[in-house]
Coordinates of C-alpha atoms in Angstrom, one line a residue:
X1 CA -20.1 -18.6 5.3
X2 CA -16.4 -19.1 5.9
X3 CA -14.6 -16.4 7.9
X4 CA -12.4 -14.0 5.9
X5 CA -8.7 -14.8 5.7
X6 CA -7.9 -11.1 6.6
X7 CA -10.3 -8.8 8.5
X8 CA -9.5 -5.2 9.3
X9 CA -11.8 -2.8 11.3
X10 CA -11.1 0.8 12.1
X11 CA -7.4 0.8 11.3
X12 CA -5.8 4.1 12.3
X13 CA -2.2 5.3 11.9
X14 CA -0.9 8.4 13.5
X15 CA 2.6 9.9 13.1
X16 CA 3.8 12.5 15.7
X17 CA 5.5 15.5 14.1
X18 CA 6.9 18.7 15.4
X19 CA 4.0 20.6 14.0
X20 CA 1.3 18.2 15.3
X21 CA 0.0 14.7 14.7
X22 CA -0.2 13.5 11.1
X23 CA -3.4 11.4 10.8
X24 CA -2.1 9.3 7.9
X25 CA -4.7 6.5 7.9
X26 CA -8.1 6.7 9.5
X27 CA -11.0 4.2 9.9
X28 CA -9.9 1.5 7.3
X29 CA -12.4 -1.4 7.1
X30 CA -12.2 -4.4 4.7
X31 CA -12.4 -8.2 4.6
X32 CA -10.5 -10.4 2.2
X33 CA -11.4 -14.0 1.5
X34 CA -9.2 -16.8 0.2
X35 CA -9.0 -16.7 -3.6
X36 CA -9.9 -13.0 -3.8
X37 CA -7.9 -10.0 -5.0
X38 CA -8.5 -6.6 -3.4
X39 CA -7.3 -3.7 -5.5
X40 CA -6.4 -0.5 -3.4
X41 CA -6.1 2.5 -5.7
X42 CA -5.5 6.2 -5.1
X43 CA -3.0 9.0 -5.5
X44 CA 0.5 9.0 -4.0
X45 CA 0.4 9.9 -0.4
X46 CA -3.1 8.5 0.2
X47 CA -1.9 5.9 2.7
X48 CA -2.0 2.7 0.5
X49 CA 1.5 1.5 1.3
X50 CA 1.2 2.5 5.0
X51 CA -1.9 0.3 5.3
X52 CA -0.1 -2.7 3.8
X53 CA 2.9 -2.1 6.1
X54 CA 0.6 -2.0 9.1
X55 CA -0.8 -5.4 8.2
X56 CA 2.7 -6.8 7.8
X57 CA 3.9 -5.3 11.1
X58 CA 6.6 -3.3 9.3
X59 CA 5.8 0.2 10.5
X60 CA 8.4 2.6 11.9
X61 CA 8.6 2.8 15.7
X62 CA 7.2 6.3 15.8
X63 CA 4.0 5.4 14.0
X64 CA 1.1 4.7 16.3
X65 CA -1.2 1.9 15.1
X66 CA -4.7 1.3 16.4
X67 CA -7.4 -1.1 15.2
X68 CA -10.6 -2.5 16.6
X69 CA -9.8 -5.7 14.8
X70 CA -7.0 -6.8 12.5
X71 CA -6.9 -10.6 12.2
X72 CA -5.2 -13.0 9.8
X73 CA -6.9 -16.5 9.7
X74 CA -8.2 -15.8 13.2
X75 CA -4.8 -14.6 14.5
X76 CA -4.9 -11.1 16.2
X77 CA -2.2 -9.1 14.4
X78 CA -2.4 -6.3 17.0
X79 CA -1.5 -8.6 19.9
X80 CA 0.7 -11.3 18.3
X81 CA 4.3 -11.7 19.8
X82 CA 7.1 -10.4 17.6
X83 CA 8.6 -14.0 17.2
X84 CA 5.2 -15.4 16.0
X85 CA 4.8 -12.5 13.6
X86 CA 8.2 -13.2 12.1
X87 CA 7.0 -16.8 11.5
X88 CA 3.9 -15.5 9.6
X89 CA 5.9 -13.0 7.5
X90 CA 7.5 -14.8 4.6
X91 CA 5.8 -18.0 5.5
X92 CA 2.1 -17.4 5.3
X93 CA 2.1 -13.7 4.5
X94 CA 4.5 -12.1 2.0
X95 CA 4.9 -8.7 0.4
X96 CA 6.2 -7.6 -3.0
X97 CA 7.7 -4.2 -2.2
X98 CA 7.4 -1.2 -4.5
X99 CA 11.1 -0.4 -5.1
X100 CA 13.2 -3.4 -6.2
X101 CA 16.3 -1.3 -6.4
X102 CA 16.5 -1.0 -2.6
X103 CA 14.6 -4.1 -1.5
X104 CA 17.3 -6.5 -2.4
X105 CA 20.5 -6.8 -0.3
X106 CA 23.5 -5.8 -2.5
X107 CA 25.8 -8.0 -0.4
X108 CA 24.1 -11.3 -1.1
X109 CA 23.5 -13.2 -4.3
X110 CA 20.0 -13.6 -5.8
X111 CA 20.1 -17.3 -5.0
X112 CA 20.9 -16.8 -1.3
X113 CA 18.1 -14.2 -0.9
X114 CA 15.5 -16.4 -2.7
X115 CA 16.4 -19.5 -0.7
X116 CA 16.5 -17.8 2.7
X117 CA 12.8 -17.6 3.2
X118 CA 12.2 -21.2 2.4
X119 CA 15.1 -22.4 4.6
X120 CA 13.7 -20.4 7.5
X121 CA 10.0 -21.2 7.1
X122 CA 9.8 -24.7 5.6
X123 CA 11.4 -28.0 6.4
X124 CA 13.5 -28.0 3.3
X125 CA 17.2 -28.4 2.5
X126 CA 19.3 -26.2 0.2
X127 CA 18.8 -28.5 -2.8
X128 CA 15.0 -28.2 -2.6
X129 CA 15.2 -24.5 -1.9
X130 CA 17.5 -24.0 -4.9
X131 CA 15.1 -26.0 -7.2
X132 CA 12.2 -24.0 -6.0
X133 CA 14.1 -20.7 -6.7
X134 CA 14.9 -21.8 -10.2
X135 CA 11.3 -22.9 -10.9
X136 CA 9.9 -19.5 -9.7
X137 CA 12.5 -17.5 -11.7
X138 CA 11.4 -19.3 -14.8
X139 CA 7.7 -18.8 -14.0
X140 CA 8.2 -15.0 -13.7
X141 CA 9.9 -14.9 -17.1
X142 CA 13.6 -14.8 -16.3
X143 CA 15.8 -16.7 -18.7
X144 CA 18.8 -18.8 -17.7
X145 CA 17.4 -19.0 -14.2
X146 CA 20.0 -21.3 -12.9
X147 CA 22.9 -19.0 -13.7
X148 CA 21.0 -16.0 -12.2
X149 CA 21.2 -17.5 -8.7
X150 CA 24.9 -16.7 -8.5
X151 CA 24.5 -13.0 -9.6
X152 CA 24.2 -10.0 -7.4
X153 CA 21.4 -7.5 -7.6
X154 CA 23.5 -4.8 -9.3
X155 CA 24.1 -7.2 -12.2
X156 CA 20.3 -7.2 -13.0
X157 CA 18.2 -4.6 -14.7
X158 CA 15.3 -2.9 -12.8
X159 CA 12.8 -5.1 -14.5
X160 CA 14.7 -8.3 -13.6
X161 CA 15.0 -7.2 -10.0
X162 CA 11.3 -6.6 -9.9
X163 CA 10.7 -10.2 -11.1
X164 CA 13.1 -11.5 -8.5
X165 CA 11.1 -9.8 -5.8
X166 CA 7.9 -11.4 -7.1
X167 CA 9.6 -14.8 -7.1
X168 CA 10.9 -14.2 -3.6
X169 CA 7.4 -13.5 -2.3
X170 CA 6.1 -16.8 -3.7
X171 CA 8.9 -19.0 -2.4
X172 CA 6.9 -20.4 0.5
X173 CA 3.5 -20.5 -1.2
X174 CA 1.9 -17.9 1.1
X175 CA -1.8 -17.6 1.8
X176 CA -1.7 -13.8 1.5
X177 CA 0.4 -11.7 -0.9
X178 CA 0.5 -7.9 -0.6
X179 CA 1.7 -6.5 -3.9
X180 CA 2.8 -2.9 -3.8
X181 CA 3.0 -1.7 -7.4
X182 CA 4.4 -5.0 -8.5
X183 CA 4.6 -4.2 -12.2
X184 CA 5.8 -0.6 -12.1
X185 CA 9.3 -1.3 -13.6
X186 CA 8.0 -3.7 -16.3
X187 CA 7.0 -3.1 -19.9
X188 CA 3.4 -3.9 -20.9
X189 CA 4.1 -7.4 -22.3
X190 CA 5.9 -8.6 -19.2
X191 CA 3.3 -6.8 -17.0
X192 CA 0.6 -8.9 -18.6
X193 CA 2.6 -12.1 -18.0
X194 CA 3.2 -11.3 -14.3
X195 CA -0.4 -10.4 -13.7
X196 CA -1.5 -13.6 -15.4
X197 CA 1.0 -15.5 -13.2
X198 CA -0.3 -13.9 -10.0
X199 CA -3.9 -14.5 -11.0
X200 CA -3.2 -18.2 -11.9
X201 CA -1.4 -18.8 -8.6
X202 CA -4.2 -17.2 -6.6
X203 CA -6.7 -19.7 -8.1
X204 CA -4.3 -22.7 -8.0
X205 CA -3.2 -22.1 -4.4
X206 CA -6.4 -20.5 -3.1
X207 CA -4.4 -17.5 -2.0
X208 CA -5.6 -13.9 -1.3
X209 CA -3.9 -10.8 -2.7
X210 CA -4.0 -7.1 -1.9
X211 CA -2.9 -5.2 -5.1
X212 CA -1.8 -1.6 -4.5
X213 CA -1.5 0.4 -7.7
X214 CA -2.2 3.7 -9.4
X215 CA -3.1 1.8 -12.6
X216 CA -6.9 1.4 -12.8
X217 CA -6.4 -0.7 -16.0
X218 CA -4.4 -3.3 -13.9
X219 CA -7.2 -3.3 -11.3
X220 CA -9.8 -3.8 -13.9
X221 CA -7.9 -6.9 -15.1
X222 CA -7.3 -8.8 -11.9
X223 CA -9.3 -7.4 -8.9
X224 CA -12.4 -8.9 -7.5
X225 CA -13.0 -6.0 -5.1
X226 CA -11.8 -2.4 -5.2
X227 CA -11.1 0.0 -2.4
X228 CA -10.6 3.7 -3.5
X229 CA -8.4 5.5 -1.0
X230 CA -8.0 9.3 -0.6
X231 CA -6.2 11.2 2.1
X232 CA -6.0 8.3 4.5
X233 CA -9.6 7.1 4.1
X234 CA -11.4 4.6 2.0
X235 CA -14.0 6.7 0.2
X236 CA -15.5 3.9 -1.9
X237 CA -15.4 0.1 -1.8
X238 CA -17.2 -2.6 -3.6
X239 CA -17.0 -5.3 -6.3
X240 CA -14.9 -4.3 -9.2
X241 CA -17.8 -4.5 -11.6
X242 CA -19.8 -2.0 -9.5
X243 CA -16.9 0.4 -9.0
X244 CA -16.2 0.7 -12.7
X245 CA -19.8 0.6 -14.0
X246 CA -21.5 2.7 -11.4
X247 CA -19.0 4.8 -9.3
X248 CA -20.7 6.7 -6.5
X249 CA -18.0 9.0 -5.1
X250 CA -16.8 12.1 -7.0
X251 CA -13.2 11.1 -6.4
X252 CA -13.7 7.7 -8.0
X253 CA -15.4 9.3 -11.0
X254 CA -12.5 11.8 -11.2
X255 CA -9.9 9.0 -11.4
X256 CA -11.9 7.3 -14.1
X257 CA -12.1 10.5 -16.1
X258 CA -8.3 10.7 -16.2
X259 CA -8.1 7.4 -18.3
X260 CA -8.2 7.5 -22.1
X261 CA -10.8 5.0 -23.5
X262 CA -9.9 3.2 -26.7
X263 CA -12.4 4.1 -29.3
X264 CA -13.9 6.9 -27.2
X265 CA -11.1 9.4 -26.4
X266 CA -10.1 11.4 -29.5
X267 CA -6.4 11.7 -30.4
X268 CA -5.1 15.1 -29.1
X269 CA -8.1 15.7 -26.8
X270 CA -7.5 16.7 -23.2
X271 CA -7.9 14.0 -20.5
X272 CA -9.9 14.7 -17.3
X273 CA -8.0 16.1 -14.3
X274 CA -8.7 16.5 -10.6
X275 CA -8.0 20.1 -9.6
X276 CA -6.3 21.1 -6.4
X277 CA -4.0 19.1 -4.1
X278 CA -4.5 16.6 -1.3
X279 CA -5.2 18.5 2.0
X280 CA -2.9 18.5 5.0
X281 CA -3.7 15.7 7.5
X282 CA -1.8 17.3 10.4
X283 CA -4.0 18.3 13.3
X284 CA -7.8 18.0 13.3
X285 CA -9.3 16.3 10.3
X286 CA -13.1 16.8 9.9
X287 CA -15.8 16.6 7.3
X288 CA -15.2 15.3 3.8
X289 CA -11.5 15.3 3.0
X290 CA -12.3 15.7 -0.7
X291 CA -14.5 18.8 -0.4
X292 CA -11.7 21.2 -1.4
X293 CA -11.4 19.5 -4.8
X294 CA -15.0 18.5 -5.4
X295 CA -17.2 20.4 -7.8
X296 CA -20.3 19.4 -5.8
X297 CA -19.1 20.4 -2.3
X298 CA -21.5 22.4 -0.1
X299 CA -21.7 23.5 3.6
X300 CA -22.9 20.0 4.6
X301 CA -19.6 18.6 3.5
X302 CA -17.9 20.3 6.4
X303 CA -19.8 18.1 8.9
X304 CA -19.5 14.4 9.6
X305 CA -19.7 12.4 6.4
X306 CA -22.1 9.4 6.4
X307 CA -21.1 6.0 5.1
X308 CA -23.7 4.6 2.7
X309 CA -23.9 0.9 2.0
X310 CA -25.8 -0.8 -0.8
X311 CA -25.1 -4.5 -0.5
X312 CA -21.4 -4.9 -1.0
X313 CA -21.0 -1.4 -2.4
X314 CA -20.2 1.4 0.1
X315 CA -19.1 5.0 -0.2
X316 CA -18.6 8.1 2.0
X317 CA -20.6 11.2 0.8
X318 CA -23.2 13.6 2.2
X319 CA -25.5 12.6 -0.7
X320 CA -27.3 9.4 0.1
X321 CA -27.6 8.6 -3.7
X322 CA -23.9 9.5 -4.3
X323 CA -23.1 11.2 -7.6
X324 CA -26.6 10.5 -9.1
X325 CA -28.0 13.0 -6.6
X326 CA -25.1 15.5 -6.9
X327 CA -25.3 15.6 -10.7
X328 CA -29.0 16.2 -10.6
X329 CA -28.7 19.2 -8.3
X330 CA -25.4 20.7 -9.4
X331 CA -25.6 24.0 -11.3
X332 CA -22.5 23.2 -13.4
X333 CA -20.3 20.2 -13.8
X334 CA -16.8 19.9 -15.4
X335 CA -16.9 18.0 -18.7
X336 CA -16.5 14.3 -18.3
X337 CA -15.7 11.3 -20.4
X338 CA -18.0 8.3 -20.2
X339 CA -16.5 6.7 -17.1
X340 CA -18.9 3.8 -17.1
X341 CA -17.5 2.6 -20.4
X342 CA -14.1 1.8 -18.8
X343 CA -15.1 -1.7 -18.0
X344 CA -15.9 -2.4 -21.6
X345 CA -12.8 -0.8 -23.0
X346 CA -9.9 -1.5 -20.7
X347 CA -7.6 -4.0 -22.6
X348 CA -7.4 -7.2 -20.7
X349 CA -4.5 -9.5 -21.6
X350 CA -5.7 -11.9 -19.0
X351 CA -8.9 -12.5 -20.9
X352 CA -10.9 -11.7 -17.7
X353 CA -14.0 -9.5 -17.6
X354 CA -15.3 -7.5 -14.8
X355 CA -18.6 -9.2 -14.3

């Protein structure tokens, strides 16, 4: 079996604060192969973006990063020299940042910013770089692409700036793309086009993609594997089909209950919610971090939480059979929609199933 393009083991990120150490990310493990898409989902503040920035080497100086292993195509990202890492970024690894309003330089034209990466990382002249920029702007759905190259970011709408960011990430044909909420500023029609474009490029160029999003519908459309992140930990990982059809962690099931299902959720009815708030991660963090919001929490949840693995499907819970055991022994349970029906009812403009 081929080695994974990206391999991460026991990634930990700590941030020193006046009140103590914030353990923002703890024990992250995953592998990503060429041609695969990993969807990382979870609430705001769960550590999704920090994890992606750690891989790209773009963390702030105060953040302490540790990992037993973090390799890209056999290259140790924890030991690589800064000059070599800069060669990887933009060339073989690229990132679509979450906020296009602040990710583009207001002092340079769109064309200059698009061409810069190709001129730095590829043996290409300005004419070839300009042609590539026009090609990608057209691919991401921007009309009059040639004339856009002379415009500045403030002359474009938020949606257009987001599409420019996606084109910029694709300029050098990278092997790994990290997309942090890449379709947030786009309407649903353009969103479907962009997701189709990214999906097609991954297949054509045998790239890998990490997709960070709050939108489980987007994950259902494009992801091969899913990692559910809560309070700095991966609480459940596995193939997308397994996560949506047989979720084992109560947090995963809670997220799925919050989604309206076409044909299942009645108009005007209340959607599911997850009560409570994410706990503080300053100081010692022990036991199950979800226990303060879980309807099935017990004394055992304050102890070390085992990691159960069934093939490619893994989850962290004190119950060895996950929610199947918890639901069988719980005295009461909040009303829930049929989470397992999500895979059958999430609209898929890409025409791609979960199986």
